[in-house]
Tab-separated table of C-alpha atoms in Angstrom:
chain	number	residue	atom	x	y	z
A	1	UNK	CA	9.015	48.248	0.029
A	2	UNK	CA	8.505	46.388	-3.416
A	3	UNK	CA	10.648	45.719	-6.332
A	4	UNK	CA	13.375	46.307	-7.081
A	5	UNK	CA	14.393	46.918	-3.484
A	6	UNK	CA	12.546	43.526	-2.846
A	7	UNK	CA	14.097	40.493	-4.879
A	8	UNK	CA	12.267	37.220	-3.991
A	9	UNK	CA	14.690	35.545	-6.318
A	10	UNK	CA	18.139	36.307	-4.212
A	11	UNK	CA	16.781	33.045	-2.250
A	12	UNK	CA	16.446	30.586	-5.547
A	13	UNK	CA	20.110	31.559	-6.780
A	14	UNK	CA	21.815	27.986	-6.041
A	15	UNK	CA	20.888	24.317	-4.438
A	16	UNK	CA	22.620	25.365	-1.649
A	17	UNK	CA	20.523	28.867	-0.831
A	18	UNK	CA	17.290	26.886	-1.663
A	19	UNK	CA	17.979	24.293	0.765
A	20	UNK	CA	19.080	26.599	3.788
A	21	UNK	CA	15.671	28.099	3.517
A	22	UNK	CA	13.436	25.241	2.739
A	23	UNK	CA	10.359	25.179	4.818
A	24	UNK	CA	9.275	21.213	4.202
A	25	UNK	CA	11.875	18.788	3.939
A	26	UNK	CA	11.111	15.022	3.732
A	27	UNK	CA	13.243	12.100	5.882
A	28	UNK	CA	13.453	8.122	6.363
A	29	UNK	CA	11.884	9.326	9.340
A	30	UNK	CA	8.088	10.188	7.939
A	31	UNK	CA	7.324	6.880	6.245
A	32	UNK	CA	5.487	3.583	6.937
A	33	UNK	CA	5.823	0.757	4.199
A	34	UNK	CA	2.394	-1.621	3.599
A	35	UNK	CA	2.891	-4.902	3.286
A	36	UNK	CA	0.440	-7.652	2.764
A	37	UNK	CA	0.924	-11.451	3.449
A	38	UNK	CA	-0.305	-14.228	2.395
A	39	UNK	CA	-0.439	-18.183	3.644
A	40	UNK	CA	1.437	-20.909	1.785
A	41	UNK	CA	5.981	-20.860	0.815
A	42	UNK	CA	8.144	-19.770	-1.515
A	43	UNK	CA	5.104	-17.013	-3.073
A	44	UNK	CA	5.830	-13.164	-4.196
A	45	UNK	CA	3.291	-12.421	-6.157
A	46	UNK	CA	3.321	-9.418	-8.027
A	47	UNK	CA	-0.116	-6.942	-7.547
A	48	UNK	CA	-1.213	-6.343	-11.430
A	49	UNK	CA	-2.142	-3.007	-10.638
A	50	UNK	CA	0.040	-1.917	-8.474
A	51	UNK	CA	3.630	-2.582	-9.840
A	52	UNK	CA	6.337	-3.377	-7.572
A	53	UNK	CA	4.182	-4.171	-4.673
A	54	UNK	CA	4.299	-7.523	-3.888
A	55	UNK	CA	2.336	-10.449	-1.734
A	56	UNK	CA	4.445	-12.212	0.479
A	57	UNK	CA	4.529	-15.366	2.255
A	58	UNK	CA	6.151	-15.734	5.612
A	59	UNK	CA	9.300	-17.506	4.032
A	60	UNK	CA	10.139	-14.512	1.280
A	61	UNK	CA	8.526	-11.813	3.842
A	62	UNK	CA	12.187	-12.368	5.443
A	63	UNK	CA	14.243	-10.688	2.542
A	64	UNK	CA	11.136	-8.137	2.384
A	65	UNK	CA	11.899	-6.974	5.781
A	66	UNK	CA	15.733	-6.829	5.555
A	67	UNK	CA	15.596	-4.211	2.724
A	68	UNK	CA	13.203	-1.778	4.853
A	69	UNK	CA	15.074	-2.625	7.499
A	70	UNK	CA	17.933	-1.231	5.858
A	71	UNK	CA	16.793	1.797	4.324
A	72	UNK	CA	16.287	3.037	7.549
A	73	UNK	CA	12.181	2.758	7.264
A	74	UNK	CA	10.949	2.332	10.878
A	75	UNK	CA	7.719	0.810	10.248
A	76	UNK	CA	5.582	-1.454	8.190
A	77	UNK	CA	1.978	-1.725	8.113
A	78	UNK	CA	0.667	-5.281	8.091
A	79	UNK	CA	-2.079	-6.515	5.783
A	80	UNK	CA	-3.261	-9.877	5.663
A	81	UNK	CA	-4.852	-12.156	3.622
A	82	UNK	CA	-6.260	-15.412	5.102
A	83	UNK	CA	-6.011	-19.443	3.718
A	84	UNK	CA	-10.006	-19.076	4.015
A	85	UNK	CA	-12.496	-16.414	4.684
A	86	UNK	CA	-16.176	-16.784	6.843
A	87	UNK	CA	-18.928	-14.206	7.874
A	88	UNK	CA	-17.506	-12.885	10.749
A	89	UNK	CA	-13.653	-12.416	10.027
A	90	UNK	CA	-12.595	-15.178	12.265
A	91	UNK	CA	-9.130	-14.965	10.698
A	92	UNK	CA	-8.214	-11.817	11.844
A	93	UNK	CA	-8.593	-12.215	16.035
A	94	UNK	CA	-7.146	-15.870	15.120
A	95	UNK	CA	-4.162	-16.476	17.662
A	96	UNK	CA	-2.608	-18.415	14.209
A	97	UNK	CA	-3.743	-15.000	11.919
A	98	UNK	CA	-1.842	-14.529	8.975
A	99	UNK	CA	-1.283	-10.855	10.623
A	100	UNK	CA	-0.210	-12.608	13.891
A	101	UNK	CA	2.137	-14.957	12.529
A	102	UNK	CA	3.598	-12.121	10.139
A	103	UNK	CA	3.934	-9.567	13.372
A	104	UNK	CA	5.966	-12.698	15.154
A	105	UNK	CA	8.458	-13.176	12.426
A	106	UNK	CA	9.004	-9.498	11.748
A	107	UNK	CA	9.606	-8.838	15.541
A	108	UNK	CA	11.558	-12.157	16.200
A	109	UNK	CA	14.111	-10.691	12.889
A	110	UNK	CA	13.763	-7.420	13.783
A	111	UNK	CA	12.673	-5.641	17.508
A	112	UNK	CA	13.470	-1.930	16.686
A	113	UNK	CA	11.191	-2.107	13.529
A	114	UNK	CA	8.026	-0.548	14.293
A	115	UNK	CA	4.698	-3.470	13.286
A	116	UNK	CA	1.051	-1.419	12.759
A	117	UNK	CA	-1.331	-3.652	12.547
A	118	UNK	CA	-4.183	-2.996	10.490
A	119	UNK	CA	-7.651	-3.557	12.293
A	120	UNK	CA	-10.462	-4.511	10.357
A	121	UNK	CA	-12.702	-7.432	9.097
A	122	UNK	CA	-12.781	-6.240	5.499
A	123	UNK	CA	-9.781	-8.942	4.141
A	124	UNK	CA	-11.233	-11.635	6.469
A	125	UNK	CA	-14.586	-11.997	5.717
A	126	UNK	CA	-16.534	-13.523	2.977
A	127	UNK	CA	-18.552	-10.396	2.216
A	128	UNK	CA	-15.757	-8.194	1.904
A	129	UNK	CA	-17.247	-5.696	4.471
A	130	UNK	CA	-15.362	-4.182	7.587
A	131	UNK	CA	-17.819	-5.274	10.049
A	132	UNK	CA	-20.841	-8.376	10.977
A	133	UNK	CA	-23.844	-8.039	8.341
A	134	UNK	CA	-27.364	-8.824	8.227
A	135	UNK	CA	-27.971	-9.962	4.653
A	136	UNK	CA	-31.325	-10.327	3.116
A	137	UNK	CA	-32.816	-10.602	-0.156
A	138	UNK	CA	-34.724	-7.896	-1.797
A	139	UNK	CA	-36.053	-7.834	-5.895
A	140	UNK	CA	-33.954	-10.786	-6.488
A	141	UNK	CA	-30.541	-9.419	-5.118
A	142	UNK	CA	-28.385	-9.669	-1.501
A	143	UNK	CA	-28.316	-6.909	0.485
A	144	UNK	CA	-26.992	-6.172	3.509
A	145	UNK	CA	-26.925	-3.783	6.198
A	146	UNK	CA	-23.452	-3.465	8.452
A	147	UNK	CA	-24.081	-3.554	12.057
A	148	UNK	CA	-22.059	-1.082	14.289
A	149	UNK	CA	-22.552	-2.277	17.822
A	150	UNK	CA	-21.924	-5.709	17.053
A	151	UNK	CA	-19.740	-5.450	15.130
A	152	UNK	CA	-17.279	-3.834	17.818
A	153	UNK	CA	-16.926	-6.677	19.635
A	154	UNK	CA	-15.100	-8.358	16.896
A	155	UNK	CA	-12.723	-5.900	16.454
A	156	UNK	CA	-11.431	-5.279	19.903
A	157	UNK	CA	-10.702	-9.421	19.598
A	158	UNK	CA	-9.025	-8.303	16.794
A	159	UNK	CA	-6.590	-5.359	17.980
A	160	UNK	CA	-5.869	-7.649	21.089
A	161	UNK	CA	-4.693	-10.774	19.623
A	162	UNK	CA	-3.053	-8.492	17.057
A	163	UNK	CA	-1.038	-6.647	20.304
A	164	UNK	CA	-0.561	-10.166	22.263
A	165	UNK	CA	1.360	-11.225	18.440
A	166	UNK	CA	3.629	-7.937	19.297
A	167	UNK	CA	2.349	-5.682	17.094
A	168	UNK	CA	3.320	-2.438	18.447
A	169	UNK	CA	0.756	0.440	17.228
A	170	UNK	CA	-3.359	-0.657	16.584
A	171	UNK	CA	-4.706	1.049	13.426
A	172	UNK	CA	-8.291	0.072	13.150
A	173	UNK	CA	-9.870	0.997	9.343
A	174	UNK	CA	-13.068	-0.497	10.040
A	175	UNK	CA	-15.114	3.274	10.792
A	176	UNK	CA	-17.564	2.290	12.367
A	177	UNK	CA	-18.757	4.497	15.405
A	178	UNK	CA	-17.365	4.060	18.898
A	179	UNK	CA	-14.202	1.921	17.538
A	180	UNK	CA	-11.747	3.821	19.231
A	181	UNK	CA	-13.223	3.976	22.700
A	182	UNK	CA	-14.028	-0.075	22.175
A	183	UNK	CA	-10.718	-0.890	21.355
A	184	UNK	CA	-9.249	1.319	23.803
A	185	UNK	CA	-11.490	-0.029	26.693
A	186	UNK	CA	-10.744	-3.771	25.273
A	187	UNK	CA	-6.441	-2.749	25.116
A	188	UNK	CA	-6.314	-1.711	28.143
A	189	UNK	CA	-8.277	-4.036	29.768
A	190	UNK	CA	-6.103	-7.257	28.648
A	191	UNK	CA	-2.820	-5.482	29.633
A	192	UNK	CA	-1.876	-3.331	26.247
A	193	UNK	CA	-2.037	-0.217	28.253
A	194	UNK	CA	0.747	1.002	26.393
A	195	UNK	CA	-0.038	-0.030	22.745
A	196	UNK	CA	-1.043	3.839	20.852
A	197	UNK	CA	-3.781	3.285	18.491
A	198	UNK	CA	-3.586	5.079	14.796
A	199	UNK	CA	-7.007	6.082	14.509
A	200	UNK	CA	-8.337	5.902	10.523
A	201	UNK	CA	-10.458	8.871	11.756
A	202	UNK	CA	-11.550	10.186	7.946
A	203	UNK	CA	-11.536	7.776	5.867
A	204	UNK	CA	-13.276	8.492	2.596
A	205	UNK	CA	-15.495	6.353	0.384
A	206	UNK	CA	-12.800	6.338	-2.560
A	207	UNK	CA	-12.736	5.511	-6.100
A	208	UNK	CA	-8.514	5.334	-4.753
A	209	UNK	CA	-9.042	2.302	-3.122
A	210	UNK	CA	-9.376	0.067	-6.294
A	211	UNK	CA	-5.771	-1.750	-6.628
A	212	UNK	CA	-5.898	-2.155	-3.086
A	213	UNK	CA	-9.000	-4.125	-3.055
A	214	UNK	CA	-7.163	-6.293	-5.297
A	215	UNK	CA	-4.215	-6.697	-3.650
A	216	UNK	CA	-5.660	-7.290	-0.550
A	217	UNK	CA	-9.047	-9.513	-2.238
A	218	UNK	CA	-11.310	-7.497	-0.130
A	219	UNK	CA	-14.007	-6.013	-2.523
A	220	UNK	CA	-17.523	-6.275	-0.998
A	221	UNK	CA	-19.375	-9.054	-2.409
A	222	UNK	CA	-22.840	-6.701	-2.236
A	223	UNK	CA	-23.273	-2.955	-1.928
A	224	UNK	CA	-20.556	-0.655	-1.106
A	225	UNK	CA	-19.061	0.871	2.208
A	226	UNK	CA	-20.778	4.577	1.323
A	227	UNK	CA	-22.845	3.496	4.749
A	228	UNK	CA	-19.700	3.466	7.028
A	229	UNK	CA	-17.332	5.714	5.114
A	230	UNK	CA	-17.328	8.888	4.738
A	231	UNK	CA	-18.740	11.375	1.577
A	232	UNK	CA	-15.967	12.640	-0.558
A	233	UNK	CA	-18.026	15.439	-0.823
A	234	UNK	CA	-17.321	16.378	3.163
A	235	UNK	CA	-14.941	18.603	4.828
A	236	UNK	CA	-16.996	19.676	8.592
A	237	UNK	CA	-17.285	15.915	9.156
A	238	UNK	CA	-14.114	15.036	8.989
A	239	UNK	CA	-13.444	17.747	12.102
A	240	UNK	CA	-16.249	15.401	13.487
A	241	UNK	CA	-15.111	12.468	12.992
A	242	UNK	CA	-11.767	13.293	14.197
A	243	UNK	CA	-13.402	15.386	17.200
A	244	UNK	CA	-14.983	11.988	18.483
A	245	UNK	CA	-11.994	10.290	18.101
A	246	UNK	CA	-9.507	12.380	20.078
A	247	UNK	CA	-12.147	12.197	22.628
A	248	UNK	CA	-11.997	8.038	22.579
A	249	UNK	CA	-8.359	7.956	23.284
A	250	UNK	CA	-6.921	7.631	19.555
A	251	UNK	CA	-2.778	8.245	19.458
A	252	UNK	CA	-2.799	9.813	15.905
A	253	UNK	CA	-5.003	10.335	13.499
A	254	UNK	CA	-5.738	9.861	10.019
A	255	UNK	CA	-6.652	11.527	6.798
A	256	UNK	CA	-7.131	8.897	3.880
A	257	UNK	CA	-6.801	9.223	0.828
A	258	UNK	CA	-4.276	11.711	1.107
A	259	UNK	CA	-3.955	13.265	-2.582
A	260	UNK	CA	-7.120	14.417	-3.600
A	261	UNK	CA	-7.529	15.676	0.557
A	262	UNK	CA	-5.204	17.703	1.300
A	263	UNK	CA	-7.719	20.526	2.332
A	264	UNK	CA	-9.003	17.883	4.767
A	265	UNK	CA	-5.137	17.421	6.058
A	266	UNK	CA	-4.798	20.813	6.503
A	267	UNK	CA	-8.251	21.871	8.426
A	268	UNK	CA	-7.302	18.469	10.329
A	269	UNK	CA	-4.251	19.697	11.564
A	270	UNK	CA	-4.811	23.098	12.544
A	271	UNK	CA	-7.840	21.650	14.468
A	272	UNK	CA	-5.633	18.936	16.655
A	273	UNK	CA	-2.230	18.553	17.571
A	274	UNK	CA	-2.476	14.577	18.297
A	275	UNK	CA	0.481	13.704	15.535
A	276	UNK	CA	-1.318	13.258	12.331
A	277	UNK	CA	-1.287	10.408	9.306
A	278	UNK	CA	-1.619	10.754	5.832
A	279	UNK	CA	-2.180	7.560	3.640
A	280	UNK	CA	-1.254	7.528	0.064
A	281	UNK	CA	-3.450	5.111	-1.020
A	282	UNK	CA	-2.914	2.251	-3.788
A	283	UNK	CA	-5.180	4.240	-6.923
A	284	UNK	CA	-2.770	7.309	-6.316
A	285	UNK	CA	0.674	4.898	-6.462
A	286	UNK	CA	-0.900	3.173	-9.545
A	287	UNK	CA	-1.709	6.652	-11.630
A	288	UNK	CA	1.764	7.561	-11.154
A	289	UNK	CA	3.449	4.139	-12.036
A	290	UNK	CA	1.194	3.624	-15.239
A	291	UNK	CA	2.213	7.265	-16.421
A	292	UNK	CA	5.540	6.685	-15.480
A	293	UNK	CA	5.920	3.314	-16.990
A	294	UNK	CA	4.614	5.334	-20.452
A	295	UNK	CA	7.771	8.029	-20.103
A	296	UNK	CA	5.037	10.434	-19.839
A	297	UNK	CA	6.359	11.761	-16.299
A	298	UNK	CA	9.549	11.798	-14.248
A	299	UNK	CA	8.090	9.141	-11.082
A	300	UNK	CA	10.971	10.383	-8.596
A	301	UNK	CA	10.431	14.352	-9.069
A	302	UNK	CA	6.150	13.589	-9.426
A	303	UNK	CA	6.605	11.432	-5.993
A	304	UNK	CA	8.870	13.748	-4.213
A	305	UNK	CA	6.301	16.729	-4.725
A	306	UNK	CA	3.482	14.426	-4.020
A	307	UNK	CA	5.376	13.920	-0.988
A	308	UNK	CA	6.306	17.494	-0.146
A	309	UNK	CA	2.985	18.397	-0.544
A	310	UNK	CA	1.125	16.161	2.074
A	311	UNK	CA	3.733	17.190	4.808
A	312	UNK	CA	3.062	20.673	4.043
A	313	UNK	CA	-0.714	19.781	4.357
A	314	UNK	CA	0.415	19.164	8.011
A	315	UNK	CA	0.845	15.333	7.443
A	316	UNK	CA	3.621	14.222	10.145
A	317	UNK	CA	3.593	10.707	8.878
A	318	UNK	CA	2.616	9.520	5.283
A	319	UNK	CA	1.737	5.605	4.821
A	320	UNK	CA	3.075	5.451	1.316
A	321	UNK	CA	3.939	2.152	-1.558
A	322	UNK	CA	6.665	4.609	-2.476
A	323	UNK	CA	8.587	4.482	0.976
A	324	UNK	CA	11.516	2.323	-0.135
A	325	UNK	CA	11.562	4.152	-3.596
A	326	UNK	CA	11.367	7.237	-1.389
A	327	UNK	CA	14.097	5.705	1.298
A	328	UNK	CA	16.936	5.082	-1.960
A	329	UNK	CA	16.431	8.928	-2.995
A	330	UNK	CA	16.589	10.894	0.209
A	331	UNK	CA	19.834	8.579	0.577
A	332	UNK	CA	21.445	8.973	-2.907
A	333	UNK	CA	20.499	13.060	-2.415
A	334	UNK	CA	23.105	12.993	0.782
């Protein structure tokens, strides 16, 4: 039967009919905060181009964490940015890290709150790539080439001084091949058994990234990461990619960036049920706070659908600069 027997409408006739037969609904629940520290006191600096995210030194990390806390938010991820930087990242398997120290104070105010540790080089080293490089010189200029195998070995130092600090989940960025069955192998092996590891399993080469690399001072020095992450351009690798890491041992996996992907999300998660992560990245928070900031869009209904959307992509989790934003309006909506 078809109109006018059939009246789609009849279920958009009031707020309360539309929300008994919503299909997506967003909670507290689906949301991990960022968070990147820095060494020294008394600093909250304010990212240029990312307003309202801040970096934070141990001392003011401590208010930080007591609003998230609050909101009911029940995880952060941890970014850190090092006093100094060398070529093989030896700040971020430091017992002293930035990240450790940050992952001790968050636990020490705070058990229940969930700490994922970000694994990679990329913030640590003085190249600004995720992994050990051979440099050379060719026509004049560095280059570089980033070296898997060896590479590996750094970052299972990493994830396991990062889980000795208390971090609670591993998420290793770094893509490069074999990570997940390293780390695993490298967890287990030093008694973390138990720690889940969020697996960046497609992670795009992204014009998104931008603010981020500012926020986090992490830009590579030569080149670009198009060797080590993946094509914009691909959707069948990203089943690969993802494919390889189930069969590591990852915990969850993960589609970033999230907006311009959510094809990827959604082939992702009708591929595997491992729970899956989407990451709205810092270039698609900045778009919509410039345009908001102009009066040219309403930020809480733009964010909300943005929202809505990656869920319905099949996201189960989205890593988001918009959680405690997103926290205050699910709570003023009750």
């Amino acid at each position: 039967m078809a109109f006018p027997i059939v009246r789609h409408r009849r279920l958009r006739q009031t707020a309360s009919i539309r929300g008994l037969v919503r299909e997506t609904v967003l909670t507290v629940d689906d949301f991990i905060q960022p968070i990147f520290v820095v060494p020294g006191n008394g600093i909250k600096n304010e990212i240029t181009s990312m307003p309202g995210v801040y970096q934070f030194s141990l001392d003011t990390l401590e208010q930080e964490i007591k609003e998230i806390a609050e909101l009911g938010i029940s995880a952060v991820l941890l970014f850190g940015i090092p006093e100094s930087k060398d070529s093989v990242g030896s700040g971020a398997y430091a017992e002293d890290g930035i990240v450790q120290q940050a992952t001790r104070k968050i636990k020490s105010l705070y058990p229940d709150l969930l700490v994922v540790a970000d694994t990679c080089l990329c913030e640590f080293t003085d190249h600004g790539h995720c992994g050990m490089v051979h440099t050379y010189e060719r026509d004049g200029h560095v280059c570089g080439d980033v070296l898997n195998d060896e590479s590996l070995e750094l970052l299972v130092r990493t994830a396991v001084s990062q889980a000795e600090a208390g971090a609670d989940i591993i998420a290793p960025s770094n893509m490069m091949d074999g990570y997940v069955a390293a780390i695993r192998a490298g967890l287990d092996e030093a008694g973390f058994s138990q720690v889940p590891i969020m697996a960046y399993s497609v992670k795009y080469a992204s014009a998104f990234y931008g603010p981020f690399r500012e926020a986090a001072d992490s830009a590579p020095q030569f080149g670009d990461r198009k060797t080590y992450q993946m094509d914009p351009a691909n959707v069948r690798e990203a089943l690969r990619e993802a494919e390889s890491d189930v069969l590591e041992g990852a915990d969850m996996l993960m589609v970033k960036p999230a907006l311009a992907f959510l094809d990827v999300l959604r082939v992702v998660r009708d591929q595997f049920d491992l729970p899956l992560v989407a990451y709205n990245v810092s270039g698609e928070y900045s778009l919509v706070k410039a345009a908001a900031m102009q009066g040219w869009i309403n930020e809480r209904a733009i964010v909300t659908e943005m929202l809505l959307g990656m869920k319905r992509a099949g996201a189960d989790i989205i890593i988001t600069y918009f959680a405690k934003d997103a926290a205050r309006w699910l709570r003023e909506g009750k």
